[in-house]
Amino acid sequence: MPIAKLGDVDIAYEVTGEGDPVLLVAGLGGSAGYWAPNVAALSRNCRVILHDHRGTGGSSRFEGRYSVEGMADDLLRLMDHLEIDRAHLVGHSTGGAIGQVVAANAPDRIASLVLYASWAVLDGQMEMCLDLRRRILRDGGEAEYHRATPVFLYPPYYVKDRKAALDQEAASAASASPPASILDARVAGIMAFDGRPYLSRIACPTMVLVAEDDILTPLYSSELLAGGIAGSRLVTVPRGGHALSRTEPDLFNETIAAFLADHATAREDVHAA
């Protein structure tokens, strides 16, 4: 992956396809690789931009305080580096929190927004899950932290016949893992996030997407998002867990592609003329 040198941090990124720019922004894991089941389909008609968050993958292993607002600033600086004035943003979980900040603070930069399996404010369920992940990290180290990750991402129907593959996925994640200090700082940063002040300032077309069996950011988290963003549309699917784009990739890709087509900037330009 190429590297964008953005002052205090190097960000690894990847660009695929041609057309309207679409930022696919990963969740807590922060890796561009999360979107592997989706890139080919979405890049057929769009220019898809992926990146590894600071502290993850090929980006700088930054030791220090993390915040959603800081990661949103990294994304805006990456857009500047790539000379992207305006893009669609599809954010998963933490990526959706980043999307809330960017869409509110830099409304001219975001053409449309998808908040997928995301949240605006920590609740008891999410706090319990994230506290548990931090305890696993503290007591078991990076390998056990990654080994436990599928429990929070994937629903039982998806896991039951894929345990060997998921064990290999966890082992690969552990081998490339940031140190525990960075993992913990990233979790702490998202637990401190409160997106509620941003919601009323989001004016772009917005879809809020969630699976009904998501245990980390349950349906009510998406209902709060949709209720706070004027004109947004809440889309629910019956199953898929917290990682719908991986568990049900065809459904996810079709849903996102249709939303992006409806809000293509070329279409907006024609209407404006």
Coordinates of C-alpha atoms in Angstrom, one line a residue:
M1 CA 0.0 0.0 0.0
P2 CA 1.3 3.5 -0.7
I3 CA 2.0 5.8 2.2
A4 CA 0.7 9.3 2.7
K5 CA 3.0 11.3 5.0
L6 CA 0.6 13.6 7.0
G7 CA 2.9 15.5 9.4
D8 CA 2.8 13.5 12.6
V9 CA 1.6 10.3 11.1
D10 CA 2.1 8.1 8.0
I11 CA -1.1 6.6 6.7
A12 CA -1.2 3.5 4.4
Y13 CA -3.9 3.7 1.8
E14 CA -5.2 2.0 -1.3
V15 CA -7.3 3.3 -4.3
T16 CA -9.3 1.0 -6.6
G17 CA -11.6 1.8 -9.4
E18 CA -12.9 4.9 -11.2
G19 CA -15.8 7.2 -10.6
D20 CA -17.2 9.0 -7.6
P21 CA -14.8 8.7 -4.7
V22 CA -16.0 6.5 -1.8
L23 CA -14.2 6.3 1.5
L24 CA -14.6 2.9 3.2
V25 CA -13.6 3.5 6.8
A26 CA -13.1 0.5 9.0
G27 CA -14.1 0.0 12.6
L28 CA -12.0 -0.6 15.8
G29 CA -9.6 -2.9 14.0
G30 CA -8.7 0.0 11.7
S31 CA -7.5 -2.2 8.8
A32 CA -8.3 -1.6 5.2
G33 CA -8.4 -5.4 4.9
Y34 CA -11.7 -5.5 6.7
W35 CA -13.4 -4.5 3.4
A36 CA -11.9 -7.4 1.3
P37 CA -15.4 -8.9 0.5
N38 CA -16.7 -5.5 -0.7
V39 CA -14.0 -3.7 -2.7
A40 CA -14.5 -5.5 -6.1
A41 CA -18.2 -4.9 -6.2
L42 CA -18.1 -1.3 -5.0
S43 CA -15.2 -0.3 -7.2
R44 CA -17.1 -1.3 -10.4
N45 CA -18.6 2.1 -10.6
C46 CA -16.7 4.1 -7.9
R47 CA -13.2 5.1 -6.9
V48 CA -12.8 3.3 -3.6
I49 CA -10.4 4.6 -1.1
L50 CA -9.3 2.4 1.8
H51 CA -6.8 3.2 4.6
D52 CA -5.3 1.8 7.8
H53 CA -6.0 4.0 10.8
R54 CA -3.1 5.4 12.6
G55 CA -1.7 2.7 14.9
T56 CA -2.9 -0.2 12.7
G57 CA -1.7 -2.1 9.6
G58 CA 0.9 -0.3 7.6
S59 CA 0.3 3.1 9.2
S60 CA 2.4 4.6 12.0
R61 CA 2.4 2.7 15.2
F62 CA 1.4 5.9 17.1
E63 CA 1.8 5.7 20.9
G64 CA -0.4 8.2 22.7
R65 CA -4.0 9.3 23.2
Y66 CA -6.5 8.3 20.5
S67 CA -9.8 9.9 19.8
V68 CA -12.5 9.7 17.1
E69 CA -12.0 13.3 16.4
G70 CA -8.3 12.8 15.8
M71 CA -9.0 9.9 13.4
A72 CA -11.5 12.1 11.6
D73 CA -8.7 14.7 11.1
D74 CA -6.4 12.0 9.7
L75 CA -9.1 11.1 7.2
L76 CA -9.5 14.7 6.1
R77 CA -5.8 15.1 5.7
L78 CA -5.7 11.9 3.6
M79 CA -8.4 13.4 1.4
D80 CA -6.3 16.5 1.0
H81 CA -3.2 14.4 0.1
L82 CA -5.2 12.6 -2.5
E83 CA -6.7 15.8 -3.8
I84 CA -10.3 14.6 -3.1
D85 CA -12.5 17.6 -2.5
R86 CA -15.7 15.6 -1.8
A87 CA -16.5 12.0 -1.3
H88 CA -19.1 9.5 -0.1
L89 CA -18.2 7.9 3.2
V90 CA -19.2 4.4 4.3
G91 CA -18.2 3.9 7.9
H92 CA -18.3 0.7 9.9
S93 CA -18.7 1.1 13.7
T94 CA -15.8 3.3 14.7
G95 CA -15.6 4.3 11.0
G96 CA -19.2 5.5 11.4
A97 CA -18.3 7.6 14.4
I98 CA -15.5 9.1 12.3
G99 CA -18.1 9.8 9.6
Q100 CA -20.3 11.6 12.0
V101 CA -17.5 14.0 12.9
V102 CA -16.4 14.6 9.3
A103 CA -19.9 15.1 8.0
A104 CA -20.7 17.6 10.8
N105 CA -17.4 19.5 10.8
A106 CA -16.7 19.5 7.1
P107 CA -20.1 19.2 5.4
D108 CA -18.7 20.4 2.0
R109 CA -16.4 17.3 1.9
I110 CA -19.0 14.6 2.3
A111 CA -21.5 13.9 -0.6
S112 CA -23.4 11.1 1.3
L113 CA -22.9 9.1 4.4
V114 CA -23.5 5.5 5.4
L115 CA -23.4 4.7 9.2
Y116 CA -23.1 1.0 9.4
A117 CA -23.3 -0.9 12.7
S118 CA -22.4 2.4 14.4
W119 CA -23.4 4.4 17.5
A120 CA -23.4 7.9 18.9
V121 CA -23.0 7.3 22.6
L122 CA -21.7 4.5 24.8
D123 CA -24.4 2.5 26.5
G124 CA -24.3 -0.3 29.0
Q125 CA -24.2 -3.2 26.5
M126 CA -21.4 -1.7 24.4
E127 CA -19.5 -0.6 27.5
M128 CA -19.7 -4.2 28.9
C129 CA -18.4 -5.6 25.6
L130 CA -15.5 -3.2 25.3
D131 CA -14.5 -3.5 29.0
L132 CA -14.4 -7.2 28.5
R133 CA -12.1 -6.8 25.5
R134 CA -9.8 -4.6 27.5
R135 CA -9.6 -7.2 30.3
I136 CA -8.8 -9.9 27.8
L137 CA -6.1 -7.8 26.4
R138 CA -4.7 -6.9 29.8
D139 CA -4.8 -10.5 31.1
G140 CA -4.2 -12.5 27.9
G141 CA -2.2 -10.2 25.6
E142 CA -2.6 -9.4 22.0
A143 CA -3.2 -13.0 20.7
E144 CA -6.1 -13.6 23.1
Y145 CA -7.6 -10.2 22.3
H146 CA -7.7 -11.1 18.6
R147 CA -8.9 -14.6 19.3
A148 CA -11.9 -13.1 21.1
T149 CA -12.8 -10.6 18.4
P150 CA -15.1 -12.9 16.3
V151 CA -17.4 -13.3 19.4
F152 CA -18.3 -9.6 19.1
L153 CA -18.3 -9.4 15.3
Y154 CA -20.0 -12.5 14.0
P155 CA -23.4 -14.1 14.8
P156 CA -23.6 -17.8 15.7
Y157 CA -24.9 -19.0 12.3
Y158 CA -21.8 -17.6 10.6
V159 CA -19.3 -18.9 13.1
K160 CA -20.6 -22.5 13.5
D161 CA -19.1 -23.8 10.2
R162 CA -16.2 -21.4 10.0
K163 CA -14.3 -21.9 13.3
A164 CA -11.0 -23.1 11.6
A165 CA -11.0 -20.2 9.2
L166 CA -11.8 -17.7 12.0
D167 CA -9.0 -19.2 14.1
Q168 CA -6.6 -18.6 11.2
E169 CA -8.0 -15.0 10.8
A170 CA -7.3 -14.4 14.4
A171 CA -3.8 -15.8 14.2
S172 CA -3.0 -13.6 11.2
A173 CA -4.3 -10.6 13.1
A174 CA -2.2 -11.4 16.1
S175 CA 1.0 -11.8 14.0
A176 CA 0.5 -8.3 12.6
S177 CA -0.9 -6.8 15.7
P178 CA -0.1 -3.4 17.2
P179 CA 1.2 -3.6 20.7
A180 CA -1.2 -3.9 23.6
S181 CA -0.7 -0.2 24.5
I182 CA -2.0 0.9 21.1
L183 CA -4.9 -1.5 21.1
D184 CA -6.0 -0.4 24.6
A185 CA -5.6 3.3 23.7
R186 CA -7.8 2.9 20.6
V187 CA -10.5 1.2 22.7
A188 CA -10.3 3.9 25.3
G189 CA -10.6 6.6 22.6
I190 CA -13.8 5.2 21.1
M191 CA -15.4 4.6 24.6
A192 CA -14.9 8.3 25.2
F193 CA -16.8 9.3 22.0
D194 CA -20.1 11.2 22.2
G195 CA -21.5 11.9 18.8
R196 CA -24.8 13.3 19.9
P197 CA -23.7 17.0 19.4
Y198 CA -22.7 16.2 15.8
L199 CA -26.0 14.5 14.6
S200 CA -28.1 17.6 14.2
R201 CA -25.3 19.2 12.0
I202 CA -25.2 16.4 9.5
A203 CA -27.0 17.6 6.4
C204 CA -25.9 15.2 3.6
P205 CA -28.0 12.2 2.5
T206 CA -27.5 9.6 5.2
M207 CA -28.4 5.9 5.5
V208 CA -28.1 4.2 8.8
L209 CA -27.6 0.4 8.3
V210 CA -27.7 -2.3 11.0
A211 CA -28.4 -6.0 11.4
E212 CA -31.0 -6.9 14.0
D213 CA -28.7 -9.5 15.7
D214 CA -25.8 -7.0 16.2
I215 CA -24.7 -7.5 19.9
L216 CA -22.1 -4.7 20.0
T217 CA -24.1 -1.8 18.5
P218 CA -27.6 -3.1 18.7
L219 CA -30.6 -1.8 16.7
Y220 CA -31.4 0.9 19.3
S221 CA -28.0 2.5 18.7
S222 CA -28.9 2.9 15.0
E223 CA -32.4 4.2 15.9
L224 CA -30.7 6.9 18.0
L225 CA -28.5 7.9 15.0
A226 CA -31.4 8.0 12.6
G227 CA -33.6 9.9 15.0
G228 CA -30.9 12.6 15.4
I229 CA -30.0 13.1 11.7
A230 CA -32.7 15.0 9.8
G231 CA -33.9 13.2 6.6
S232 CA -31.8 10.0 7.3
R233 CA -33.1 6.6 6.4
L234 CA -32.8 3.6 8.8
V235 CA -32.3 0.3 7.0
T236 CA -32.4 -2.9 9.0
V237 CA -31.7 -6.5 8.0
P238 CA -32.6 -9.5 10.0
R239 CA -29.2 -11.0 10.4
G240 CA -25.5 -10.4 9.9
G241 CA -24.2 -9.4 13.4
H242 CA -21.7 -6.5 13.8
A243 CA -19.9 -7.4 10.6
L244 CA -22.7 -7.5 8.0
S245 CA -20.3 -6.5 5.2
R246 CA -18.4 -9.8 5.8
T247 CA -21.2 -12.1 6.8
E248 CA -23.7 -11.1 4.1
P249 CA -21.5 -9.4 1.5
D250 CA -23.8 -9.7 -1.5
L251 CA -26.7 -8.0 0.4
F252 CA -24.4 -5.4 1.8
N253 CA -22.8 -4.6 -1.5
E254 CA -26.1 -4.3 -3.3
T255 CA -27.5 -2.1 -0.6
I256 CA -24.5 0.3 -0.6
A257 CA -24.2 0.3 -4.4
A258 CA -27.8 1.3 -4.8
F259 CA -27.5 4.1 -2.2
L260 CA -24.3 5.4 -3.9
A261 CA -26.0 5.3 -7.3
D262 CA -28.9 7.3 -5.9
H263 CA -26.6 10.0 -4.7
A264 CA -23.9 10.0 -7.4
T265 CA -22.3 13.4 -7.6
A266 CA -22.6 13.3 -11.4
R267 CA -26.4 12.9 -11.0
E268 CA -26.4 15.9 -8.6
D269 CA -24.4 18.0 -11.0
V270 CA -26.9 17.3 -13.8
H271 CA -29.8 18.2 -11.5
A272 CA -28.1 21.4 -10.5
A273 CA -27.6 22.5 -14.1

